Coordinates of C-alpha atoms (C1' of nucleotides) in Angstrom, one line a residue:
Chain V
M9 CA 126.4 85.1 100.2
L10 CA 123.0 85.6 98.9
Q11 CA 122.5 86.6 95.4
I12 CA 119.9 89.2 95.5
A13 CA 119.0 91.6 92.8
S14 CA 122.4 91.6 91.2
G15 CA 124.4 91.9 94.3
V16 CA 124.9 94.3 97.2
R17 CA 126.6 97.1 95.6
G18 CA 124.4 99.7 97.1
G19 CA 122.1 99.9 94.1
T20 CA 122.4 102.9 91.8
P21 CA 119.1 103.2 90.0
S22 CA 119.1 105.3 86.9
A23 CA 117.5 108.6 87.4
S24 CA 117.1 110.0 84.0
G25 CA 113.3 110.2 84.3
P26 CA 111.6 113.5 84.2
A27 CA 110.4 115.2 87.3
G28 CA 106.9 113.8 86.6
P29 CA 103.6 115.2 87.7
S30 CA 104.4 115.3 91.4
A31 CA 107.9 116.4 91.9
N32 CA 107.3 116.4 95.6
S33 CA 106.4 112.9 96.4
S34 CA 108.4 109.8 97.2
L35 CA 107.8 106.6 95.4
L36 CA 104.9 105.7 97.7
L37 CA 104.0 102.1 97.6
T38 CA 100.4 102.4 98.3
E39 CA 97.1 102.0 96.7
S40 CA 95.6 105.3 97.3
P41 CA 96.2 107.6 94.4
Q42 CA 95.2 110.7 96.4
W43 CA 98.5 110.4 98.2
I44 CA 100.6 111.1 95.2
G45 CA 101.9 114.5 95.7
G46 CA 103.0 114.3 99.3
P47 CA 103.1 117.1 101.8
P48 CA 103.9 120.7 100.8
S49 CA 107.6 121.3 100.6
L50 CA 109.1 121.9 104.0
I51 CA 111.0 124.9 102.7
E52 CA 108.3 126.5 100.5
R53 CA 105.8 126.7 103.3
L54 CA 108.1 129.0 105.2
T55 CA 108.0 132.8 104.7
P56 CA 111.1 134.2 102.9
R57 CA 112.3 135.5 106.2
E58 CA 111.9 132.2 108.1
R59 CA 113.5 130.4 105.2
E60 CA 116.5 132.6 105.4
I61 CA 116.8 131.9 109.2
V62 CA 116.5 128.2 108.7
L63 CA 118.9 127.9 105.8
K64 CA 121.5 130.0 107.7
Q65 CA 121.7 127.1 110.2
G66 CA 122.3 124.5 107.5
R67 CA 125.2 123.5 105.3
R68 CA 124.7 122.8 101.7
K69 CA 126.1 119.6 100.3
V70 CA 126.2 118.6 96.6
L71 CA 126.2 114.9 95.6
N72 CA 126.8 113.2 92.3
R73 CA 124.7 110.3 91.3
G74 CA 125.7 107.2 93.1
Q75 CA 127.3 109.0 96.1
T76 CA 126.3 108.0 99.6
L77 CA 124.6 110.7 101.7
F78 CA 124.5 108.6 104.9
S79 CA 125.1 105.0 105.8
Q80 CA 123.1 102.5 107.9
G81 CA 124.8 102.0 111.2
A82 CA 126.5 105.4 111.3
K83 CA 125.7 108.0 113.9
H84 CA 123.5 110.7 112.7
D85 CA 122.5 114.2 113.6
G86 CA 119.5 116.0 112.2
I87 CA 118.1 115.9 108.8
Y88 CA 118.9 116.7 105.2
L89 CA 116.6 118.9 103.2
I90 CA 116.5 117.9 99.6
E91 CA 116.8 120.9 97.3
S92 CA 117.1 119.1 94.1
G93 CA 117.6 115.5 92.9
R94 CA 116.5 112.2 94.2
I95 CA 117.7 110.2 97.2
R96 CA 117.1 106.5 97.5
V97 CA 116.6 105.3 101.1
F98 CA 117.2 101.6 101.6
Y99 CA 117.8 99.1 104.3
T100 CA 120.3 96.2 104.0
S101 CA 119.9 93.1 106.0
P102 CA 122.8 91.3 107.6
Q103 CA 122.4 88.7 104.8
G104 CA 122.8 91.4 102.2
R105 CA 119.2 91.6 101.1
E106 CA 118.0 95.1 100.4
I107 CA 114.7 96.8 100.5
T108 CA 114.1 100.3 99.1
L109 CA 112.0 102.3 101.6
A110 CA 111.5 105.2 99.3
Y111 CA 112.9 107.5 96.7
W112 CA 112.7 111.0 98.1
R113 CA 112.6 114.1 96.0
A114 CA 113.0 117.8 96.3
G115 CA 111.0 119.3 99.1
N116 CA 111.2 116.4 101.4
F117 CA 113.8 115.7 104.0
V118 CA 115.7 112.5 104.7
G119 CA 118.1 111.3 107.4
G120 CA 116.5 110.0 110.5
P121 CA 115.0 108.1 111.9
E122 CA 115.3 110.8 114.6
V123 CA 115.0 114.4 113.4
F124 CA 116.4 116.1 116.5
G125 CA 119.8 114.4 116.3
G126 CA 121.0 111.5 118.3
G127 CA 120.7 107.9 117.3
I128 CA 121.9 105.7 114.6
H129 CA 120.9 105.6 110.9
Q130 CA 118.6 102.6 110.4
W131 CA 119.0 102.8 106.7
S132 CA 121.2 104.3 104.0
G133 CA 120.7 107.2 101.7
L134 CA 122.2 107.3 98.3
A135 CA 121.9 109.9 95.6
S136 CA 120.1 108.3 92.6
S137 CA 120.6 111.4 90.6
N138 CA 122.8 114.5 91.1
C139 CA 121.5 116.1 94.2
S140 CA 121.8 119.2 96.3
V141 CA 120.9 118.9 100.0
V142 CA 121.1 121.1 103.1
H143 CA 122.0 119.6 106.4
L144 CA 120.2 120.8 109.5
P145 CA 121.8 119.6 112.7
G146 CA 119.4 118.2 115.3
K147 CA 120.0 120.7 118.1
E148 CA 119.6 123.7 115.9
L149 CA 116.5 122.2 114.2
R150 CA 114.9 121.6 117.6
T151 CA 115.4 125.2 118.5
L152 CA 114.1 126.4 115.2
A153 CA 111.1 124.2 115.5
T154 CA 110.1 125.6 118.8
E155 CA 110.5 129.1 117.5
I156 CA 108.9 128.8 114.1
P157 CA 105.5 127.1 114.3
N158 CA 105.5 126.9 110.5
L159 CA 108.6 124.7 110.6
A160 CA 107.2 122.5 113.3
I161 CA 104.0 122.0 111.3
G162 CA 106.0 121.2 108.2
L163 CA 108.0 118.6 110.1
I164 CA 104.8 117.1 111.4
E165 CA 103.3 116.9 108.0
G166 CA 106.5 115.6 106.5
L167 CA 106.8 112.9 109.1
T168 CA 103.1 112.0 108.7
F169 CA 103.8 111.5 105.0
K170 CA 106.8 109.3 105.8
G171 CA 104.6 107.3 108.1
K172 CA 102.1 106.8 105.4
C173 CA 104.8 105.7 102.9
Y174 CA 106.4 103.2 105.3
S175 CA 103.2 101.8 106.6
A176 CA 101.9 101.5 103.0
L177 CA 105.0 99.6 102.2
A178 CA 104.6 97.3 105.1
Q179 CA 101.1 96.7 104.2
M180 CA 102.0 95.7 100.7
L181 CA 104.9 93.5 101.9
G182 CA 102.8 91.9 104.6
T183 CA 99.7 91.0 102.6
R184 CA 100.6 90.7 98.9
S185 CA 102.5 88.3 96.8
I186 CA 105.5 89.5 94.8
T187 CA 103.5 89.5 91.6
Q188 CA 100.8 91.6 93.2
R189 CA 103.4 94.0 94.6
L190 CA 105.0 94.3 91.2
A191 CA 101.6 95.0 89.5
H192 CA 101.0 97.6 92.1
L193 CA 104.4 99.1 91.6
L194 CA 104.0 99.3 87.8
L195 CA 100.7 101.1 88.2
H196 CA 102.3 103.5 90.6
L197 CA 105.2 104.2 88.4
M198 CA 102.8 104.7 85.5
N199 CA 101.0 107.3 87.5
L200 CA 104.2 109.1 88.4
Y201 CA 106.2 108.8 85.2
G202 CA 103.6 107.7 82.6
V203 CA 103.7 109.2 79.1
E204 CA 101.1 108.4 76.5
D205 CA 102.3 106.1 73.6
P206 CA 100.6 104.3 70.8
D207 CA 101.0 101.0 72.5
G208 CA 99.9 102.2 76.0
V209 CA 101.6 104.2 78.7
V210 CA 105.3 104.4 78.7
I211 CA 107.1 104.5 82.1
A212 CA 109.6 107.2 81.2
A213 CA 112.1 106.4 83.9
A214 CA 114.8 103.9 83.6
F215 CA 114.5 101.4 86.5
T216 CA 116.4 98.2 86.1
H217 CA 115.0 94.9 87.2
A218 CA 117.2 95.1 90.2
D219 CA 115.8 98.4 91.2
L220 CA 112.3 97.1 90.9
A221 CA 113.3 94.0 92.8
H222 CA 114.5 96.1 95.7
M223 CA 111.3 98.1 95.7
V224 CA 109.1 95.1 96.0
G225 CA 111.4 93.0 98.1
A226 CA 112.2 90.2 95.7
T227 CA 115.1 88.8 93.7
R228 CA 116.0 90.3 90.4
Q229 CA 115.4 86.9 88.7
W230 CA 111.8 86.7 89.9
V231 CA 111.1 90.2 88.7
T232 CA 112.4 89.2 85.3
I233 CA 110.2 86.2 85.2
S234 CA 107.2 88.0 86.5
L235 CA 107.6 90.7 83.8
K236 CA 108.0 88.1 81.2
R237 CA 104.8 86.4 82.2
M238 CA 103.0 89.8 82.1
Q239 CA 104.4 90.3 78.7
E240 CA 103.2 87.0 77.5
K241 CA 99.7 88.0 78.6
R242 CA 100.1 91.3 76.7
I243 CA 99.7 93.2 79.9
V244 CA 102.9 95.1 79.5
L245 CA 105.5 95.5 76.8
T246 CA 109.2 95.7 77.6
K247 CA 111.0 97.3 74.8
R248 CA 114.6 98.1 75.5
S249 CA 114.9 98.5 79.3
Q250 CA 111.7 100.5 79.3
I251 CA 108.3 99.3 80.3
V252 CA 105.1 100.1 78.5
V253 CA 101.9 99.4 80.4
C254 CA 99.2 98.2 77.9
R255 CA 96.5 97.0 80.2
P256 CA 96.4 98.9 83.4
D257 CA 93.0 97.4 84.1
V258 CA 94.5 93.9 84.3
L259 CA 97.2 95.2 86.6
E260 CA 94.7 96.7 88.9
E261 CA 92.8 93.5 89.1
M262 CA 96.1 91.7 89.8
R263 CA 97.1 93.8 92.7
G264 CA 93.7 93.7 94.4
Q265 CA 91.4 96.6 94.5
A266 CA 92.0 99.4 96.9
V267 CA 89.7 99.4 99.9
D268 CA 88.8 103.0 100.4
Chain U
M22 CA 88.3 83.8 100.4
L23 CA 91.8 83.3 101.7
Q24 CA 92.1 81.6 105.0
I25 CA 94.7 83.5 106.9
A26 CA 95.5 83.2 110.5
S27 CA 92.2 81.6 111.4
G28 CA 90.1 84.0 109.6
V29 CA 89.4 87.7 109.3
R30 CA 87.4 88.3 112.4
G31 CA 89.3 91.4 113.3
G32 CA 91.7 89.6 115.6
T33 CA 91.3 90.0 119.3
P34 CA 94.6 89.2 120.9
S35 CA 94.6 88.4 124.5
A36 CA 96.0 91.3 126.5
S37 CA 96.4 89.9 129.9
G38 CA 100.2 90.5 129.9
P39 CA 101.7 92.8 132.4
A40 CA 102.7 96.3 131.5
G41 CA 106.2 95.1 131.0
P42 CA 109.4 97.1 131.3
S43 CA 108.5 99.7 128.7
A44 CA 104.8 100.5 129.1
N45 CA 105.3 103.3 126.5
S46 CA 106.4 101.4 123.5
S47 CA 104.6 99.7 120.7
L48 CA 105.5 96.3 119.6
L49 CA 108.3 97.5 117.5
L50 CA 109.5 95.0 115.1
T51 CA 113.1 96.0 114.9
E52 CA 116.4 94.7 115.8
S53 CA 117.7 97.6 117.8
P54 CA 117.1 97.1 121.5
Q55 CA 117.7 100.7 122.3
W56 CA 114.4 101.6 120.6
I57 CA 112.4 99.8 123.2
G58 CA 110.8 102.5 125.2
G59 CA 109.7 104.8 122.5
P60 CA 109.3 108.5 122.9
P61 CA 108.2 110.2 126.1
S62 CA 104.5 110.2 126.5
L63 CA 102.8 113.0 124.6
I64 CA 100.8 114.0 127.5
E65 CA 103.3 113.8 130.2
R66 CA 105.8 116.0 128.5
L67 CA 103.3 118.9 128.8
T68 CA 103.1 121.2 131.8
P69 CA 100.0 120.7 134.0
R70 CA 98.6 123.9 132.6
E71 CA 99.2 122.9 129.0
R72 CA 97.8 119.5 129.7
E73 CA 94.6 121.0 131.0
I74 CA 94.3 123.1 127.9
V75 CA 94.9 120.2 125.5
L76 CA 92.6 117.8 127.3
K77 CA 89.8 120.3 127.4
Q78 CA 89.7 120.2 123.6
G79 CA 89.4 116.4 123.6
R80 CA 86.6 113.9 124.3
R81 CA 87.3 110.9 126.4
K82 CA 86.1 107.5 125.0
V83 CA 86.2 104.2 126.8
L84 CA 86.5 100.9 125.0
N85 CA 86.1 97.3 126.0
R86 CA 88.5 94.7 124.7
G87 CA 87.5 93.8 121.2
Q88 CA 85.8 97.1 120.3
T89 CA 86.8 99.0 117.2
L90 CA 88.2 102.5 117.7
F91 CA 88.3 103.3 114.0
S92 CA 88.0 101.4 110.7
Q93 CA 90.1 101.3 107.6
G94 CA 88.4 103.2 104.9
A95 CA 86.4 105.4 107.1
K96 CA 86.9 109.2 107.2
H97 CA 89.0 110.4 110.0
D98 CA 89.7 113.5 111.9
G99 CA 92.6 114.0 114.3
I100 CA 94.1 111.5 116.7
Y101 CA 93.4 109.5 119.8
L102 CA 95.6 109.8 122.8
I103 CA 95.9 106.5 124.6
E104 CA 95.4 107.0 128.3
S105 CA 95.4 103.3 129.2
G106 CA 95.1 100.0 127.5
R107 CA 96.4 98.7 124.2
I108 CA 95.3 99.4 120.7
R109 CA 96.1 97.1 117.9
V110 CA 96.5 98.8 114.6
F111 CA 96.3 96.6 111.5
Y112 CA 95.7 96.7 107.8
T113 CA 93.4 94.3 105.9
S114 CA 94.0 93.6 102.2
P115 CA 91.2 93.3 99.8
Q116 CA 91.8 89.5 99.9
G117 CA 91.3 89.5 103.6
R118 CA 94.9 89.1 104.6
E119 CA 95.9 91.1 107.7
I120 CA 99.1 92.6 108.9
T121 CA 99.5 94.1 112.3
L122 CA 101.3 97.4 112.1
A123 CA 101.7 97.8 115.9
Y124 CA 100.2 97.5 119.3
W125 CA 100.2 101.0 120.8
R126 CA 100.1 101.5 124.5
A127 CA 99.4 104.4 126.9
G128 CA 101.3 107.6 126.1
N129 CA 101.2 107.1 122.4
F130 CA 98.6 108.3 120.0
V131 CA 96.8 106.5 117.2
G132 CA 94.5 107.3 114.3
G133 CA 96.1 108.8 111.3
P134 CA 97.7 108.7 109.0
E135 CA 97.1 112.4 109.1
V136 CA 97.2 114.1 112.4
F137 CA 95.5 117.3 111.5
G138 CA 92.3 115.8 110.3
G139 CA 91.2 115.1 106.8
G140 CA 91.8 111.9 104.9
I141 CA 90.8 108.3 105.2
H142 CA 91.9 105.7 107.7
Q143 CA 94.5 103.5 106.0
W144 CA 94.2 100.9 108.8
S145 CA 91.9 99.9 111.6
G146 CA 92.3 100.3 115.3
L147 CA 91.0 97.8 117.7
A148 CA 91.1 97.7 121.5
S149 CA 93.1 94.6 122.4
S150 CA 92.4 95.3 126.1
N151 CA 90.1 97.6 127.9
C152 CA 91.1 101.1 126.9
S153 CA 90.6 104.7 127.6
V154 CA 91.4 107.2 124.9
V155 CA 91.0 110.9 124.3
H156 CA 90.0 112.1 120.9
L157 CA 91.6 115.3 119.7
P158 CA 90.0 116.7 116.5
G159 CA 92.5 117.7 113.8
K160 CA 91.6 121.4 113.5
E161 CA 91.9 122.0 117.3
L162 CA 95.1 119.9 117.4
R163 CA 96.6 122.1 114.7
T164 CA 95.8 125.2 116.6
L165 CA 97.2 123.8 119.8
A166 CA 100.3 122.6 118.1
T167 CA 101.1 126.1 116.8
E168 CA 100.5 127.6 120.2
I169 CA 102.2 125.0 122.4
P170 CA 105.7 124.2 121.2
N171 CA 105.9 121.3 123.7
L172 CA 103.0 119.7 122.0
A173 CA 104.4 120.2 118.5
I174 CA 107.7 118.6 119.6
G175 CA 105.8 115.8 121.2
L176 CA 103.9 115.1 118.0
I177 CA 107.2 115.2 116.0
E178 CA 108.8 112.7 118.3
G179 CA 105.8 110.5 118.4
L180 CA 105.6 110.5 114.6
T181 CA 109.3 109.9 114.4
F182 CA 108.9 106.8 116.5
K183 CA 106.0 105.6 114.4
G184 CA 108.2 106.1 111.3
K185 CA 110.8 103.9 113.0
C186 CA 108.3 101.2 113.8
Y187 CA 106.8 101.1 110.4
S188 CA 110.0 101.2 108.5
A189 CA 111.5 98.6 110.8
L190 CA 108.5 96.4 110.0
A191 CA 108.9 97.0 106.3
Q192 CA 112.6 96.1 106.7
M193 CA 111.8 92.8 108.3
L194 CA 109.1 92.0 105.9
G195 CA 111.2 92.9 102.9
T196 CA 114.4 91.1 103.7
R197 CA 113.7 88.2 106.0
S198 CA 111.9 84.8 105.7
I199 CA 109.0 84.1 107.9
T200 CA 111.0 81.9 110.2
Q201 CA 113.5 84.7 110.7
R202 CA 110.8 87.2 111.3
L203 CA 109.3 84.9 113.9
A204 CA 112.6 84.4 115.6
H205 CA 113.0 88.1 115.8
L206 CA 109.5 88.6 117.1
L207 CA 110.0 86.1 119.9
L208 CA 113.1 87.8 121.0
H209 CA 111.3 91.1 120.9
L210 CA 108.4 89.8 123.0
M211 CA 110.9 88.2 125.3
N212 CA 112.4 91.6 125.9
L213 CA 109.1 93.2 126.4
Y214 CA 107.2 90.6 128.5
G215 CA 109.9 88.2 129.5
V216 CA 109.8 86.6 133.0
E217 CA 112.6 84.4 134.3
D218 CA 111.7 80.8 134.6
P219 CA 113.6 77.6 135.4
D220 CA 113.4 76.5 131.8
G221 CA 114.2 79.8 130.3
V222 CA 112.4 83.1 129.8
V223 CA 108.6 82.9 129.7
I224 CA 106.8 85.3 127.5
A225 CA 104.1 86.4 129.9
A226 CA 101.6 87.6 127.4
A227 CA 99.1 85.4 125.7
F228 CA 99.4 85.8 122.0
T229 CA 97.7 83.2 119.9
H230 CA 99.4 81.8 116.9
A231 CA 97.1 83.9 114.8
D232 CA 98.2 87.0 116.6
L233 CA 101.8 86.1 115.9
A234 CA 101.0 85.3 112.3
H235 CA 99.5 88.7 111.8
M236 CA 102.5 90.3 113.3
V237 CA 105.0 88.6 110.9
G238 CA 102.7 88.5 107.9
A239 CA 102.2 84.8 107.6
T240 CA 99.5 82.2 107.9
R241 CA 98.5 80.7 111.3
Q242 CA 99.5 77.3 110.1
W243 CA 103.0 78.3 109.1
V244 CA 103.5 79.9 112.5
T245 CA 102.4 76.6 114.1
I246 CA 104.8 74.7 112.0
S247 CA 107.7 77.1 112.6
L248 CA 107.1 77.0 116.3
K249 CA 107.0 73.2 116.3
R250 CA 110.3 73.1 114.5
M251 CA 111.8 75.4 117.0
Q252 CA 110.5 73.3 119.8
E253 CA 112.0 70.2 118.2
K254 CA 115.4 71.9 118.3
R255 CA 114.9 72.8 121.9
I256 CA 115.0 76.5 121.1
V257 CA 111.7 77.2 122.6
L258 CA 109.1 75.4 124.7
T259 CA 105.5 75.8 124.2
K260 CA 103.7 74.8 127.3
R261 CA 100.0 75.5 127.5
S262 CA 99.6 78.3 125.0
Q263 CA 102.5 80.1 126.4
I264 CA 106.0 80.3 125.0
V265 CA 109.2 79.8 126.8
V266 CA 112.4 80.9 125.1
C267 CA 115.2 78.5 126.1
R268 CA 117.9 79.5 123.6
P269 CA 117.8 83.2 122.8
D270 CA 121.3 82.9 121.4
V271 CA 120.0 80.6 118.7
L272 CA 117.1 82.8 117.9
E273 CA 119.4 85.7 117.5
E274 CA 121.5 83.7 115.1
M275 CA 118.4 82.8 113.2
R276 CA 117.1 86.3 112.7
G277 CA 120.4 87.6 111.5
Q278 CA 122.5 89.9 113.6
A279 CA 121.7 93.5 113.9
V280 CA 123.9 95.8 111.8
D281 CA 124.4 98.7 114.1
Chain N
dC21 C1' 137.4 97.2 71.4
dC22 C1' 136.8 95.7 76.1
dG23 C1' 135.2 95.3 80.6
dT24 C1' 131.1 96.0 83.1
dT25 C1' 126.3 95.9 83.7
dA26 C1' 121.6 94.5 82.5
dT27 C1' 118.5 91.2 80.7
dG28 C1' 117.0 86.3 79.8
dG29 C1' 116.6 81.8 81.1
dT30 C1' 116.7 77.1 83.6
dG31 C1' 116.3 73.3 87.0
dG32 C1' 116.3 72.0 91.5
dA33 C1' 115.5 73.0 96.3
dT34 C1' 112.8 75.5 99.8
dT35 C1' 109.5 78.1 101.6
dA36 C1' 105.0 79.2 102.1
dG37 C1' 100.1 79.1 101.3
dT38 C1' 95.5 76.2 100.9
dT39 C1' 92.2 73.1 102.4
dG40 C1' 90.3 70.4 105.6
dC41 C1' 89.8 67.9 109.8
dC42 C1' 90.1 66.9 114.7
dG43 C1' 90.6 67.1 119.7
dG44 C1' 91.3 69.6 123.9
dG45 C1' 90.2 73.3 126.8
dA46 C1' 88.5 77.5 128.3
dA47 C1' 84.7 80.4 128.6
dA48 C1' 80.0 81.0 128.4
dA49 C1' 75.5 79.4 129.2
dG50 C1' 72.3 76.9 131.8
Chain R
dC9 C1' 78.2 72.6 139.0
dT10 C1' 77.4 70.8 134.5
dT11 C1' 76.8 71.3 129.7
dT12 C1' 77.6 73.5 125.5
dT13 C1' 80.0 76.2 122.4
dC14 C1' 83.6 77.9 120.2
dC15 C1' 88.3 79.1 119.7
dC16 C1' 92.8 77.5 119.5
dG17 C1' 96.5 74.5 118.5
dG18 C1' 98.0 70.5 115.8
dC19 C1' 98.4 68.0 111.8
dA20 C1' 98.6 66.4 106.9
dA21 C1' 98.6 66.3 101.9
dC22 C1' 98.9 69.1 98.0
dT23 C1' 100.0 73.1 95.3
dA24 C1' 102.0 77.4 94.3
dA25 C1' 105.4 80.9 94.9
dT26 C1' 109.9 82.0 95.4
dC27 C1' 114.7 81.6 95.9
dC28 C1' 119.2 80.0 94.4
dA29 C1' 123.1 79.0 91.7
dC30 C1' 124.3 79.2 87.3
dC31 C1' 125.1 80.5 82.6
dA32 C1' 124.5 83.1 78.2
dT33 C1' 123.9 87.0 75.6
dA34 C1' 123.1 91.8 74.6
dA35 C1' 123.8 96.6 75.4
dC36 C1' 126.6 100.3 77.0
dG37 C1' 130.3 103.4 78.5
dG38 C1' 134.9 104.7 77.9

DNA sequence: CCGTTATGGTGGATTAGTTGCCGGGAAAAG
DNA sequence: CTTTTCCCGGCAACTAATCCACCATAACGG
């Protein structure tokens, strides 16, 4: 059995962080800051009347932190609208290695890969905080999407955003070293959760080394070592399971500039 | 400057291969065979009348092999419907490393990441064979999508498929070694282009080592070495720039079984 | 107070990337 | 048809990145 990022327990990242400046976005592993924010909430773009129609077709489900919403390999049907909380979507390889595809927040939908039912979950979804979601079955969703253009457009924009996230992740994984990916991730977390502090910018969300490892596709140990090296160079400060970014400029240099 | 996969020339994979059993799919780097085939063609799902309306809004563009359709970093607007040929979509890192996100074939659309205009190309598109595409500007596409449910559904399914491809790629990149990724890729190519042969299954499409390297996120040299090792173990046979898979069973074992 | 979980660390083994060179072959040029 | 050019595959030596199997200690929740 591989030992990766403290085991294969399904990973339960702490989720005590504040909503942050962009409560709508996933943890998008990309280099383009303009993406932070994501698409408009699928629900909020509907008129009150449309919203009512859509929600009537769904079934609400409440999850405690750590609970599984859906499991890789299981059959699936339709999507889950996130009303509140945060869902971690991740893939587990046969060898037990995990990669976090995204943390999705309220306004987004998860499930997939298909939206109109059918198929098999290619990844798992796990509540990384207490959550409330609404399940929309595929068949009903398809009907609704043909009847309510607003909903179809919303789905298209949501899917577009997902495509961006996943391709950005693949881009990082395919072209950067782990250290670079980590530097990038820290900058990203800083933008999402950053809070000013005398020593720099505090990342006000408790991610364990294992969580970070899953996000950049590395082992927990290597993340620990990388962080330590960064600390030696005074780029970051890790005080008590919390990371303070002191030199974002150096991090940016490390990850490689964006292309734009 | 990094030297990756024989340089950063924009990569022009040979494209002499036959259409294969699933002319509609991208090179999906995933482990689920049922995905081969992709969504129904965006155009073909429309009624003749709808098709006419949609195509009237577009502008046809013909590309020779090696020509660039769009470039990472450039502004973009709308999507390109592929009528014939194959488009390689790839990302180049600031250091010059490349990762191929997919080869898209007729029936799919490329461009993005946004479909309704706006934004900046996050990757480049290059004709890896002679192509004919139709450009649909974002604004017009949006209008059409609200008026023609068929089109909206088609976009949704196309985007869903892209999401599958990109997340599958991220999954492979994030959890497998290069050797495993290569084994997986060979199996995948075998399924797409395989032709029976006395020695095994011939992959009847000319991909250079550099092309393969870009697909699995590795250097050309490492692909060469990996292939050589596979050949030593009689798993594959490389005769004359063409790969013959002798032991698909071993390859499957190497990549790690699918989870399903 | 105790079991569990997270951080810190280490040395050895592997994997992977870098640099550089060389020969064959296919395509292009003449 | 012949020559030239350039890509592609092959190879090697060296270095760097990363994984892996442990172990120890520190916090934390109950």
